[in-house]
Coordinates of C-alpha atoms in Angstrom, one line a residue:
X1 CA -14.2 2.7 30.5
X2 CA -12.6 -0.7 29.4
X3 CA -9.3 1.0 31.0
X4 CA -10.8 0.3 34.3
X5 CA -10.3 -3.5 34.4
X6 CA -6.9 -2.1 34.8
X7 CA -7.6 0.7 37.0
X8 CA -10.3 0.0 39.2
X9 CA -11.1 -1.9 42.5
X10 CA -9.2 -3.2 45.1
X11 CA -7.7 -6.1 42.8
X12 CA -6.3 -3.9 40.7
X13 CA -4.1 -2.1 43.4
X14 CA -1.3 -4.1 42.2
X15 CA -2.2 -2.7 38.7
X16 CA -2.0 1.0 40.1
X17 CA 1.3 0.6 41.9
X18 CA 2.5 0.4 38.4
X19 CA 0.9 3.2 36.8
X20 CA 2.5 4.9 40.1
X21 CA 5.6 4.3 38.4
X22 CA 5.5 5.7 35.2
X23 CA 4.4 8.5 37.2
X24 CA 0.5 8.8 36.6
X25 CA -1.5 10.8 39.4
X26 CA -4.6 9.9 40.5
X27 CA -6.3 12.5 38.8
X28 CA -4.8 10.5 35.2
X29 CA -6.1 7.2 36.2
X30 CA -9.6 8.8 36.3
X31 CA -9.5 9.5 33.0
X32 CA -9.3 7.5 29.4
X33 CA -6.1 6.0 28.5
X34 CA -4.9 6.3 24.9
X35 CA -2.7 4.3 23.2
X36 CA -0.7 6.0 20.3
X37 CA 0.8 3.5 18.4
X38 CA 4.0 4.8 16.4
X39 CA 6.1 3.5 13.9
X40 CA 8.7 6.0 14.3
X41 CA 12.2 4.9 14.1
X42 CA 15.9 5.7 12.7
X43 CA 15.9 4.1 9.2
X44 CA 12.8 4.8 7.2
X45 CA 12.7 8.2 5.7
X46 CA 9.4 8.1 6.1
X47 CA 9.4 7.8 9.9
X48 CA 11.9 9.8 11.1
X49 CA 9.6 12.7 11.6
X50 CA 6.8 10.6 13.5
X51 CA 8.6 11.6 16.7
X52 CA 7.1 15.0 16.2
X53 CA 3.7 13.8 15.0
X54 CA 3.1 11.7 18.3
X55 CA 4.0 14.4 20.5
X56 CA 1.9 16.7 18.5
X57 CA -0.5 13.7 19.1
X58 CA -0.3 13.6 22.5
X59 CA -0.7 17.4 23.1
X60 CA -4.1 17.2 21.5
X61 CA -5.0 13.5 23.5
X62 CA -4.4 15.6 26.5
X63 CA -6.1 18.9 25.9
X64 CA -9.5 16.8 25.0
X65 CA -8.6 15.2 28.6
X66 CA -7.4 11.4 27.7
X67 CA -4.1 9.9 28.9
X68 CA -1.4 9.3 25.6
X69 CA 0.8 6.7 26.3
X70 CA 2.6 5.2 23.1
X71 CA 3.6 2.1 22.2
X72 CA 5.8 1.2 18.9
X73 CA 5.0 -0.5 16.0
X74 CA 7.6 -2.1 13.3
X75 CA 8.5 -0.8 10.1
X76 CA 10.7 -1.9 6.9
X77 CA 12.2 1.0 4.3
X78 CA 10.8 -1.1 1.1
X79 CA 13.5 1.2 -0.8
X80 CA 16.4 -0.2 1.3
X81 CA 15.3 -3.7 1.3
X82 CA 14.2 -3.8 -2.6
X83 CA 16.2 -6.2 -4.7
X84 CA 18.1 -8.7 -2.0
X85 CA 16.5 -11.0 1.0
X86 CA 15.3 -7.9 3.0
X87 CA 12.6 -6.9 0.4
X88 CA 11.3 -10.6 1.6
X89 CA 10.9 -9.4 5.1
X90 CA 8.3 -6.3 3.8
X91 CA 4.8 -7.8 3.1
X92 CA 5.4 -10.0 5.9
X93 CA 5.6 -7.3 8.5
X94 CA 2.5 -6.1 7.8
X95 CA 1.0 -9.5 10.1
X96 CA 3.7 -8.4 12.5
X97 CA 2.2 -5.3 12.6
X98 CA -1.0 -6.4 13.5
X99 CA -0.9 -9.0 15.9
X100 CA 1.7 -7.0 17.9
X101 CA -0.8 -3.9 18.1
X102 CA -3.5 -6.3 19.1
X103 CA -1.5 -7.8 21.8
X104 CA -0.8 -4.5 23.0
X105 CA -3.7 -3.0 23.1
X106 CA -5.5 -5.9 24.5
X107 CA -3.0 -6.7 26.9
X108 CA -2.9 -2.7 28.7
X109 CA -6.6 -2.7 28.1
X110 CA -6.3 0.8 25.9
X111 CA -9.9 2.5 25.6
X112 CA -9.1 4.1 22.1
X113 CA -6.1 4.5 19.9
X114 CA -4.4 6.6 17.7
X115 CA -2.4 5.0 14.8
X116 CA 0.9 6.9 13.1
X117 CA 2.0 4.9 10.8
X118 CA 3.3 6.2 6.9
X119 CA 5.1 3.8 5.0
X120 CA 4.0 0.6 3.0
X121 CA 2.9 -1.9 5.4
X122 CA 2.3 0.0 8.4
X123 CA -0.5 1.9 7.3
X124 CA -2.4 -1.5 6.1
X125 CA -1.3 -3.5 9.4
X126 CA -2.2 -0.7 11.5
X127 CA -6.0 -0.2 9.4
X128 CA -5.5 -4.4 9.7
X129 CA -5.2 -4.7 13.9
X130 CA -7.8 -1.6 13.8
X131 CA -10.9 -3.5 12.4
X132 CA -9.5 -6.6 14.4
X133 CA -9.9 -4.5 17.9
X134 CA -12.5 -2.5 16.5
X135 CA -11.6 0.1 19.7
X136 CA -12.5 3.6 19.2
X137 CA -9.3 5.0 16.6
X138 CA -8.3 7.3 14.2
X139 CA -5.2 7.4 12.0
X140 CA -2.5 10.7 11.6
X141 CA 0.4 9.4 8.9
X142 CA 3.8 11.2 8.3
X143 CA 2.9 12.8 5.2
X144 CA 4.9 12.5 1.9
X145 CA 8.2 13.5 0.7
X146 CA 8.4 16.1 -1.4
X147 CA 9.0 16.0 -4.8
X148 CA 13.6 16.3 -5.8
X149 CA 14.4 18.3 -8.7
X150 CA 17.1 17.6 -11.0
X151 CA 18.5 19.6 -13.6
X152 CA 14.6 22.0 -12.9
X153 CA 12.7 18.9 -13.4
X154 CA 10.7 17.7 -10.7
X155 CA 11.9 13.7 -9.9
X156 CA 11.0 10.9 -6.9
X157 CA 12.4 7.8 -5.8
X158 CA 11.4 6.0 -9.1
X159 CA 13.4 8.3 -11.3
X160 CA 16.6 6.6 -8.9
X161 CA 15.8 3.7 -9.7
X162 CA 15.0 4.0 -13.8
X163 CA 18.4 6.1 -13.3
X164 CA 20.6 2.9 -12.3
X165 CA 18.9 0.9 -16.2
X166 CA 20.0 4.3 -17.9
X167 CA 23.6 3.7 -16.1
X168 CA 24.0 0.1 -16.7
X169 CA 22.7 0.9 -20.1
X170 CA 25.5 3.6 -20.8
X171 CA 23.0 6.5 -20.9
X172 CA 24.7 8.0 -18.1
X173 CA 28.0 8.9 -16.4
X174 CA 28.7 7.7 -13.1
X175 CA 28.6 11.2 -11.7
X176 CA 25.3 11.7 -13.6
X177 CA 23.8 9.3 -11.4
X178 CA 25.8 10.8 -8.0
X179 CA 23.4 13.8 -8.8
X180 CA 20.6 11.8 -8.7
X181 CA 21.5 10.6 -5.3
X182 CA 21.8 13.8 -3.9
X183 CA 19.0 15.3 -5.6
X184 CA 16.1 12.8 -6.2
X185 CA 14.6 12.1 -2.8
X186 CA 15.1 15.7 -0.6
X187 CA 13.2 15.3 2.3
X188 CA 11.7 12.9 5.2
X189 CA 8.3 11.3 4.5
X190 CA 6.8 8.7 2.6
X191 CA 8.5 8.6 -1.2
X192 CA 6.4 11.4 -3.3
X193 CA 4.7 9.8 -5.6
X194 CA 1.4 7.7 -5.7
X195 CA 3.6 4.6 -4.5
X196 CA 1.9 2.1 -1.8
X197 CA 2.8 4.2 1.0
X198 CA 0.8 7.5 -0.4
X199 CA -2.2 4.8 -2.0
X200 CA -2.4 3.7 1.2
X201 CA -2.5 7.1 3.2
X202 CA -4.8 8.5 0.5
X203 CA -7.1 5.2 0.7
X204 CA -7.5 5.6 4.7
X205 CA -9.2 9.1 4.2
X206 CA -11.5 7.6 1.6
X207 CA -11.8 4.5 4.2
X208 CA -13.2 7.5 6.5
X209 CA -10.3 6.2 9.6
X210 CA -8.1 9.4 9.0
X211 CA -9.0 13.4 8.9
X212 CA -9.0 15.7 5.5
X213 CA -5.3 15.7 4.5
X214 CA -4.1 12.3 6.0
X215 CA -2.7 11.1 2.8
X216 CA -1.6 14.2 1.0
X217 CA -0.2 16.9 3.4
X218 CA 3.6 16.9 3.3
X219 CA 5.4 15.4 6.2
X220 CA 7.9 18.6 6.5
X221 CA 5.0 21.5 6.5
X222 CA 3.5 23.1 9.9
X223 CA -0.1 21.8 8.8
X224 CA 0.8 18.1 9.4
X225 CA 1.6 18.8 13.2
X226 CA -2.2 20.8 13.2
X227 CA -3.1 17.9 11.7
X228 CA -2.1 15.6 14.5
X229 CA -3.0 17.5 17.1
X230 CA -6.7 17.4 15.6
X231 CA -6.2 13.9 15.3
X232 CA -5.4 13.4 19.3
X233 CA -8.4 15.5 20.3
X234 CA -10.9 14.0 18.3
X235 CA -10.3 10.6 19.5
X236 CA -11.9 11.6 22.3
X237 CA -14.7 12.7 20.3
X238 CA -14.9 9.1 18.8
X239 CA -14.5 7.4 21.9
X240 CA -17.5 9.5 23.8
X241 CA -19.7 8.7 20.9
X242 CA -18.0 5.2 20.9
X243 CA -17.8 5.0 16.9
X244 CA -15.6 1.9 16.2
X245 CA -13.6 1.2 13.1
X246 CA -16.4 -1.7 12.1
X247 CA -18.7 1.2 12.0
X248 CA -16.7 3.4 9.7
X249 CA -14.8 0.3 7.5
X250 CA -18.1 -0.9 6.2
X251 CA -18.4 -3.1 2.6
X252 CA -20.0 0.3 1.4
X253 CA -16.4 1.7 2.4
X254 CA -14.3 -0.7 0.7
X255 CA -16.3 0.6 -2.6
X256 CA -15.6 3.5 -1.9
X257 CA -12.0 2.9 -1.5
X258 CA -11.7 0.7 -4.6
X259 CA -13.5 4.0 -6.7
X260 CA -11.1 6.1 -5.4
X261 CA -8.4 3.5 -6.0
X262 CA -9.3 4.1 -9.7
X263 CA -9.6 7.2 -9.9
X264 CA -6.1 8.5 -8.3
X265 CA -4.2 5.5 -10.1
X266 CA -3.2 3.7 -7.2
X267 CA -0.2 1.1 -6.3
X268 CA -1.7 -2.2 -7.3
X269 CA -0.4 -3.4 -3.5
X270 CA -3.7 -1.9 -3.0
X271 CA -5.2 -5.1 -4.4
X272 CA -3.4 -7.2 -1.3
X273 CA -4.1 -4.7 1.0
X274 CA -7.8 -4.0 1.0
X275 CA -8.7 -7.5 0.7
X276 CA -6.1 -8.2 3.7
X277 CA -8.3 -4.9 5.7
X278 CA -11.6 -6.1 5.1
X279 CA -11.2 -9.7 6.0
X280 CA -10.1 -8.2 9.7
X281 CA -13.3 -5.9 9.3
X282 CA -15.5 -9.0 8.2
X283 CA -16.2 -8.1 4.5
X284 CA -15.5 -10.1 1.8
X285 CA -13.6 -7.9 -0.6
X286 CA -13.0 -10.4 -3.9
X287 CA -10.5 -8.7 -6.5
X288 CA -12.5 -9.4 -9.6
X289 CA -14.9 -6.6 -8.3
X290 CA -12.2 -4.1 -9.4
X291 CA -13.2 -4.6 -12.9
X292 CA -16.8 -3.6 -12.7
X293 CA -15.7 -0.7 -10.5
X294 CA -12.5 0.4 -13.3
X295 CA -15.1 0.1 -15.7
X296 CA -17.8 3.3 -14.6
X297 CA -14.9 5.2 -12.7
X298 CA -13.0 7.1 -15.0
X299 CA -9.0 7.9 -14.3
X300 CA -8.8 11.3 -13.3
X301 CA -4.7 11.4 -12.3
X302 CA -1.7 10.9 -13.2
X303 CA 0.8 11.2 -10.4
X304 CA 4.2 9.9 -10.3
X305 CA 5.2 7.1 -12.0
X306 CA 2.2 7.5 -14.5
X307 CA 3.1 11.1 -14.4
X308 CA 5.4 14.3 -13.4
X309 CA 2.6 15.5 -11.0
X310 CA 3.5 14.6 -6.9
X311 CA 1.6 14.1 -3.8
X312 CA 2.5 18.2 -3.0
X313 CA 0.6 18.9 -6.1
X314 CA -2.4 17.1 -5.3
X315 CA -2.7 18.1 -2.0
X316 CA -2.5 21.9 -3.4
X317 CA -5.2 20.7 -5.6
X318 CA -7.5 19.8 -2.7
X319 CA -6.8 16.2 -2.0
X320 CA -8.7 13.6 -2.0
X321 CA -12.0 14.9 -0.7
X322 CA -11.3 16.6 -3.9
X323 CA -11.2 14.1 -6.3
X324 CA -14.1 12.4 -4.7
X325 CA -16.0 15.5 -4.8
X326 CA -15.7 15.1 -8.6
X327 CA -16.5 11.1 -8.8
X328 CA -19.9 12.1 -6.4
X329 CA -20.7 14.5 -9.7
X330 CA -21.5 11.1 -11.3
X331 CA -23.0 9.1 -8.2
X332 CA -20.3 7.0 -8.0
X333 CA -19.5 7.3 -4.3
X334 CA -21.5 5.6 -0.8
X335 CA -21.8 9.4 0.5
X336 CA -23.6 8.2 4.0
X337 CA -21.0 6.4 5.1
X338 CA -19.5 7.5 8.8
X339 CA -16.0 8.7 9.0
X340 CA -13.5 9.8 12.1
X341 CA -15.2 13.4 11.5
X342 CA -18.0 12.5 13.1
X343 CA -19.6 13.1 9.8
X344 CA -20.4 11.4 6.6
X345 CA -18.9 11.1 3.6
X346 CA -20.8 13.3 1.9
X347 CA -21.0 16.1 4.4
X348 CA -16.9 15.9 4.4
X349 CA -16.7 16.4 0.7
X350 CA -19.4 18.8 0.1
X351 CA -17.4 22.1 0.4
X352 CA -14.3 20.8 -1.0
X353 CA -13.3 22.0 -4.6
X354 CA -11.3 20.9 -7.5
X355 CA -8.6 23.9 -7.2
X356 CA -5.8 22.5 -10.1
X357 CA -7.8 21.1 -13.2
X358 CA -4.5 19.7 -14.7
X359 CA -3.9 17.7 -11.3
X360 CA -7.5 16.2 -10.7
X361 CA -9.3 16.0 -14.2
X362 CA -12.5 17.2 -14.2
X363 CA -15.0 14.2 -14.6
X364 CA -16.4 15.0 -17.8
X365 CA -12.6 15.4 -19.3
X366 CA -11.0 12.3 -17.2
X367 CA -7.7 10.9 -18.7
X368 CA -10.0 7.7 -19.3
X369 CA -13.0 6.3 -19.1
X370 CA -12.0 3.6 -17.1
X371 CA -10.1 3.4 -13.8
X372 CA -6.2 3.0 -13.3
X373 CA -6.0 -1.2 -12.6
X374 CA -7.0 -3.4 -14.0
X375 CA -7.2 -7.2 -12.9
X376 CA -6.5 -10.0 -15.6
X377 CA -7.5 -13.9 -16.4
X378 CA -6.9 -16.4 -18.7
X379 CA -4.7 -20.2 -18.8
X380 CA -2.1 -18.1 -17.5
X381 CA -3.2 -16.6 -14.2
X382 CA -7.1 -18.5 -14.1
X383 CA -7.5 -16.9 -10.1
X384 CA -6.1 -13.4 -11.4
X385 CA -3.3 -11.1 -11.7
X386 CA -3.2 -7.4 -11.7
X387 CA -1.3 -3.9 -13.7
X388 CA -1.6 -0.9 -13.0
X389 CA -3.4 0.3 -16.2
X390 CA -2.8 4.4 -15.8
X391 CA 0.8 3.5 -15.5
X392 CA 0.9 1.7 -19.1
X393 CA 2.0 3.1 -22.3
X394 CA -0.7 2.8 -25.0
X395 CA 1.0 0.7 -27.3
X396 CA 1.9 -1.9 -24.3
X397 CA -2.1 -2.3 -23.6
X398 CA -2.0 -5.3 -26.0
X399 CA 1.4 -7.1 -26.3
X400 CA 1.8 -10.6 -27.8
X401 CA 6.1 -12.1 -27.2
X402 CA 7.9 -14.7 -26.3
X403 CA 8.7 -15.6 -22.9
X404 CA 12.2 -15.2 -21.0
X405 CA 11.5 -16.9 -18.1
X406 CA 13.5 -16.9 -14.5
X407 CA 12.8 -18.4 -11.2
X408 CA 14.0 -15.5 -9.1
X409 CA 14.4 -11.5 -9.6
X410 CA 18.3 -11.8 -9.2
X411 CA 18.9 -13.9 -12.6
X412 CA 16.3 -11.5 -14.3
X413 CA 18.1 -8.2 -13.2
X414 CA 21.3 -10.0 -14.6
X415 CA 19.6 -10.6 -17.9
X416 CA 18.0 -7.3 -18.0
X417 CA 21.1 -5.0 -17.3
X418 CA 23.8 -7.7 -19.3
X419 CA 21.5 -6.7 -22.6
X420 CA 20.0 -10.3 -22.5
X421 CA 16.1 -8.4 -23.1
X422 CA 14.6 -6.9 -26.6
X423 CA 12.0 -5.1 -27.5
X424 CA 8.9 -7.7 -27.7
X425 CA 9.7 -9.6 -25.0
X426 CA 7.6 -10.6 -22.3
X427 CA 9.9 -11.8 -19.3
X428 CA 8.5 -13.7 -16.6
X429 CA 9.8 -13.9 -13.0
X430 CA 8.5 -16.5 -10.9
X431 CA 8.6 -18.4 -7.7
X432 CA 8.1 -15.1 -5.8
X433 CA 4.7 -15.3 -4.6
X434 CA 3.5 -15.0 -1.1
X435 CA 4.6 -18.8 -0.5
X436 CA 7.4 -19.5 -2.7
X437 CA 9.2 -15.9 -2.0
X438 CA 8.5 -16.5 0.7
X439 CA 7.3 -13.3 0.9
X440 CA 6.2 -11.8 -2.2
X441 CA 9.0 -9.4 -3.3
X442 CA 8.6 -6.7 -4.8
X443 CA 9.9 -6.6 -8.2
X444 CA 11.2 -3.1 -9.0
X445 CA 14.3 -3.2 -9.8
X446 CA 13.5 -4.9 -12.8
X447 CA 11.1 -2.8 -14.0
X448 CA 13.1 0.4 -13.2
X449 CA 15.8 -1.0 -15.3
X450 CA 13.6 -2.3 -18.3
X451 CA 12.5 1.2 -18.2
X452 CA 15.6 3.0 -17.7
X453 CA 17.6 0.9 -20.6
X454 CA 14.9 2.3 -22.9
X455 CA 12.7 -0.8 -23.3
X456 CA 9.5 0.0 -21.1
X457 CA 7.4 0.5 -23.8
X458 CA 8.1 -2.8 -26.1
X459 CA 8.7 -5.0 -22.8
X460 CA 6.1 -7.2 -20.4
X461 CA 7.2 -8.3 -17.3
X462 CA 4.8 -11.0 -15.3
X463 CA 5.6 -12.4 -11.9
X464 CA 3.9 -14.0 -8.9
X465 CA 5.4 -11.6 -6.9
X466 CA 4.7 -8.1 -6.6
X467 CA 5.2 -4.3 -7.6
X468 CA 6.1 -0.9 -5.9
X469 CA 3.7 1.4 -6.7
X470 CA 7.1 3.4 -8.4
X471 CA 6.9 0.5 -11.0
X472 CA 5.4 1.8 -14.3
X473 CA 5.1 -0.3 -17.4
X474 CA 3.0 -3.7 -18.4
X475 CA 4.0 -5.2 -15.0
X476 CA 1.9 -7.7 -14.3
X477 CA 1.9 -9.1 -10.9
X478 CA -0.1 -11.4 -8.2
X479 CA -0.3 -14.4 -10.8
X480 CA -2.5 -16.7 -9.0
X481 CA -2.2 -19.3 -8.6
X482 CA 1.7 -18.9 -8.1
X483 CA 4.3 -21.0 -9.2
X484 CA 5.2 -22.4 -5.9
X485 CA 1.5 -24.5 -5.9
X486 CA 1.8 -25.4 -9.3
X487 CA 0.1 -22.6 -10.9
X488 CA 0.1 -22.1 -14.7
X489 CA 3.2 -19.5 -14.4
X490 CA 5.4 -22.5 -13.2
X491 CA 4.8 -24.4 -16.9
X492 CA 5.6 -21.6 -18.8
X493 CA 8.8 -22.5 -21.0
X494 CA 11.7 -19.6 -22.2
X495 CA 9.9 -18.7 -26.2
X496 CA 6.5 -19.6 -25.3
X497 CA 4.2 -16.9 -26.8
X498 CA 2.1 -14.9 -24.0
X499 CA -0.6 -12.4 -25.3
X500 CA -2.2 -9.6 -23.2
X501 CA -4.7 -7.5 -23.5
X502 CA -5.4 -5.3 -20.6
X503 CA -8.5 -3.3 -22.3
X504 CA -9.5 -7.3 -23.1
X505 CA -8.5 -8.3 -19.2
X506 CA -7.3 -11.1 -20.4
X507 CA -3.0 -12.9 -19.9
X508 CA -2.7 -16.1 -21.7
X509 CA 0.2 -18.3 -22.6
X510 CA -0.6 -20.1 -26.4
X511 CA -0.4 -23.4 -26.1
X512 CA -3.0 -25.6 -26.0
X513 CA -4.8 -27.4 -22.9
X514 CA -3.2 -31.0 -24.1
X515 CA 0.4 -29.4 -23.8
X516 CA -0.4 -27.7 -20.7
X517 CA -2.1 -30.8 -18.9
X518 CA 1.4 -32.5 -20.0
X519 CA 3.7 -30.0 -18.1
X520 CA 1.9 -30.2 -15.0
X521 CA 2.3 -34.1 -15.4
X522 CA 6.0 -34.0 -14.9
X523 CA 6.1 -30.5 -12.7
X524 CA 7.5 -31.3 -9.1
X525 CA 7.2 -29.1 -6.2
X526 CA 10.4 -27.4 -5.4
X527 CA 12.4 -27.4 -1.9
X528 CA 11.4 -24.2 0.1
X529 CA 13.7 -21.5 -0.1
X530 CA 13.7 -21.3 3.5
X531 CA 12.7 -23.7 5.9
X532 CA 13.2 -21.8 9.6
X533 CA 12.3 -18.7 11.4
X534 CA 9.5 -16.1 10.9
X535 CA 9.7 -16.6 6.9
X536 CA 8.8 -20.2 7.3
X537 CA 6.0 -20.3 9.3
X538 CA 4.7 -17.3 7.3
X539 CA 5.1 -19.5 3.7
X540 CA 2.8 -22.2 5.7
X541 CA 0.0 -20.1 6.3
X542 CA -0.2 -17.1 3.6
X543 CA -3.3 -17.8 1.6
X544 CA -2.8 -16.3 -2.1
X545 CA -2.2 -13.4 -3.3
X546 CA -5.9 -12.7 -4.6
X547 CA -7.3 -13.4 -0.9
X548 CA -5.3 -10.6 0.3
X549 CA -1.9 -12.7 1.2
X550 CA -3.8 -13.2 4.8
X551 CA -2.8 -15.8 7.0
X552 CA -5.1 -18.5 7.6
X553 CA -6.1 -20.8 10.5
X554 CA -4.9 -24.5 9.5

């Protein structure tokens, strides 16, 4: 066991004394020693339940005879830090994440490991520091929130936000919107629709490092704790048979998880995330593949925002072994890929049916042929940028306007809710990428309130920053390269014309190369935004967005 190097031999009597004092017996240092790894804590909804899934955890760790011992990991409420200098600390934790697992694990000598994570960034540093260790592991998340209701209609964190555009907009009362508060977001777990957290969740069970139900069973019923304790015992199952993350997160997988992607309508932070997974796991995941795969993997859902369906509904409607039951009906899937089961992908999704036709399309009646992002080129963003497609309003797949252009999220808010945006316009909110953020904020408040003042389908907004997967709309984000290394969206001028076409894949701004080469004559590099702590050295070694936002060895 790689625990003994801990354990074992006379050297490692000092070693024992201390295992002495947190009260192991002989009989327990004989035996493998788990680490659990959990992001619970008092200030994400999402987490404040994982207290109950580790112990759950443990139970089942213990009756397949390992030794649980948990360790914490880090999380950020993206909700609470959207829209001021905490939403910079968000995709930054997700490093934070990882490295501090791997010291952890590494430096106790852990033989296996069970990850509860749930929200945005934990799930992906967590799958991150898995493939990095590649140590026997499985993953158990909170679950999602389920669904609020207001006035008998079914409503999410997304609806909160669109709600504050509809107040600032005089569309509602100030006690309108109190009801919101109390109404839209009822219950602990991850927010309930397919936002980042519930991609992400949903994505791991495809990824084959979490059991049937990871991503979709809601974090307040009984089944989540059965869940967990399955979860703990077959760790033990994984570790006897030694199957390691690297065996289970192979290129084949990724594929898998970008079909999938497509097919549920995923958070386009899956586009930094997977990348950001596989490069731990040794693939080389390149964004531009996401075209090929949208294009033969039809959209079969639309759950909140591109929808009024929620993760509760899906899960009643099988899941996700469900919907990729339906995409193997058309060969679209790597079915012998290995998976925490034990099994493969295609024995897990055999017996698994399609049980709510108007949650999971059938695949012959999908709500389109092609799959829910899309990534886009052209003068504007020549490395990439991404939308999520499902989440677009017909009429917005090909927009041509001029450009309002601002150089942070707080001045475009300002515009947006002072009445400063019309229909046609395209605004553009740069110096928020990964480097010039730093940190690569996400951008919803602006989109919520394009949306909520009635504009979302007659407005673009483009950014080197990022979305929440509650953002729906023509939001466009990840514009590589980003402004803050000179990229194209820096030399963009307020009434420049931009023209998109997402069914084309194609963002450019219509000018001509002579004018352009001009701009980036006179354009100067701007002053960091921050130049000490954590958010400093992060800005001097995030690669871009389109590599994943992974920090690279100088």
């Amino acid at each position: 066991m790689k625990s003994d190097a801990v354990k074992k031999g006379a050297t490692q009597a000092p070693h024992r004394s201390l295992f002495n004092a947190l009260g192991l017996t002989k009989e327990e240092m004989n035996k493998p020693l788990i680490g659990i790894v959990s992001s619970y804590n008092e200030i994400v909804p999402g987490h404040m339940n994982l207290d109950k899934i580790v112990e759950a955890v443990k139970l089942g760790v213990a009756m397949a005879g390992g030794v649980p011992r948990v360790f914490p990991a880090i999380a950020v409420c993206d909700g609470i830090a959207m829209g001021h200098i905490g939403m910079k600390y968000s995709l930054v934790t997700r490093d934070l994440i990882a490295d501090s697992t791997e010291a952890m694990a590494l430096a106790h000598q852990f033989d296996a490991l069970v990850m509860v994570p749930n929200c945005d960034k934990n799930v992906p540093g967590l799958l991150m520091a898995a493939a990095r260790l590649n140590i026997p592991t499985i993953f158990v998340s909170g679950g999602p929130m389920l669904a609020g209701h207001v006035h008998g209609d079914k409503t999410s964190l997304s609806s909160m936000f669109e709600a504050v555009g509809a107040h600032a907009a005089g569309k509602m009362s100030e006690d309108e919107l109190d009801y919101y508060v109390e109404k839209a977001c009822p219950t602990c777990g991850s927010c309930s629709g397919m936002y980042t957290a519930n991609s992400m969740n949903c994505l791991t069970e495809v990824l084959g490092m979490g059991l049937q139900g990871n991503g979709t069973i809601p974090a307040v019923y009984s089944e989540r704790i059965r869940l967990a304790k399955h979860a703990g015992m077959k760790i033990m199952e994984l570790l006897e048979k030694n199957i390691r993350p690297r065996d289970i997160m192979t290129e084949k997988a990724f594929m898998n998880a970008l079909t999938v992607d497509m097919a549920l309508g995923c958070s386009t932070n899956s586009m930094l995330h997977l990348p950001a997974i596989a490069h731990e796991a040794g693939v080389d995941l390149n964004v531009d593949i996401a075209n090929s795969i949208s294009a033969k993997t039809p959209n079969l859902c639309h759950l909140a925002p591109a929808g009024h369906a929620y993760i509760e509904e899906l899960d009643e409607a099988g899941g996700v072994y469900a919907v990729m039951n339906e995409l193997s009906k058309k060969d679209l899937l790597n079915l012998d890929c290995m998976t925490v089961t034990g099994k493969t992908v295609g024995e897990n999704i055999a017996p698994v049916k399609n049980k709510n036709t108007n949650i999971i399309r059938p695949i012959e009646n999908p709500y389109s042929e092609t799959g829910g992002i899309a990534v886009l080129k052209g003068n504007l963003a020549p490395d990439s940028c991404v939308v999520k497609r499902s989440a677009v309003v017909p009429e917005m797949l090909q927009h041509e306007g001029p450009a309002r252009v601002f150089d942070c999220e707080e001045d475009a808010i300002a515009a947006i809710l002072g009445g400063k945006i019309v229909a046609g316009d395209v605004v553009v909110i740069r110096y928020e990428g990964p480097k010039g953020g730093p940190g690569m904020r996400e951008m919803l408040n602006p989109t919520s309130a394009i949306a909520g003042m009635g504009l979302g389908s007659t407005v673009a907004l483009i950014t080197d920053g990022r979305f929440s997967g509650a953002s729906r709309g023509a939001s466009i984000g990840h514009v590589c390269p980003e402004a803050a290394v000179g990229g194209p969206i820096a030399l963009v001028e307020e009434g420049d014309i931009i023209a998109i076409d997402i069914n084309a894949n194609t963002i450019n701004v219509k000018i001509s190369d002579e004018e352009m080469q001009a701009r980036r004559a006179k354009w100067q590099p701007r002053e960091p935004k921050i130049t000490t702590g954590y958010l400093a050295r992060y800005a001097s070694l995030v690669s871009a967005a389109c590599k994943g936002a992974v920090l690279e060895m100088k």
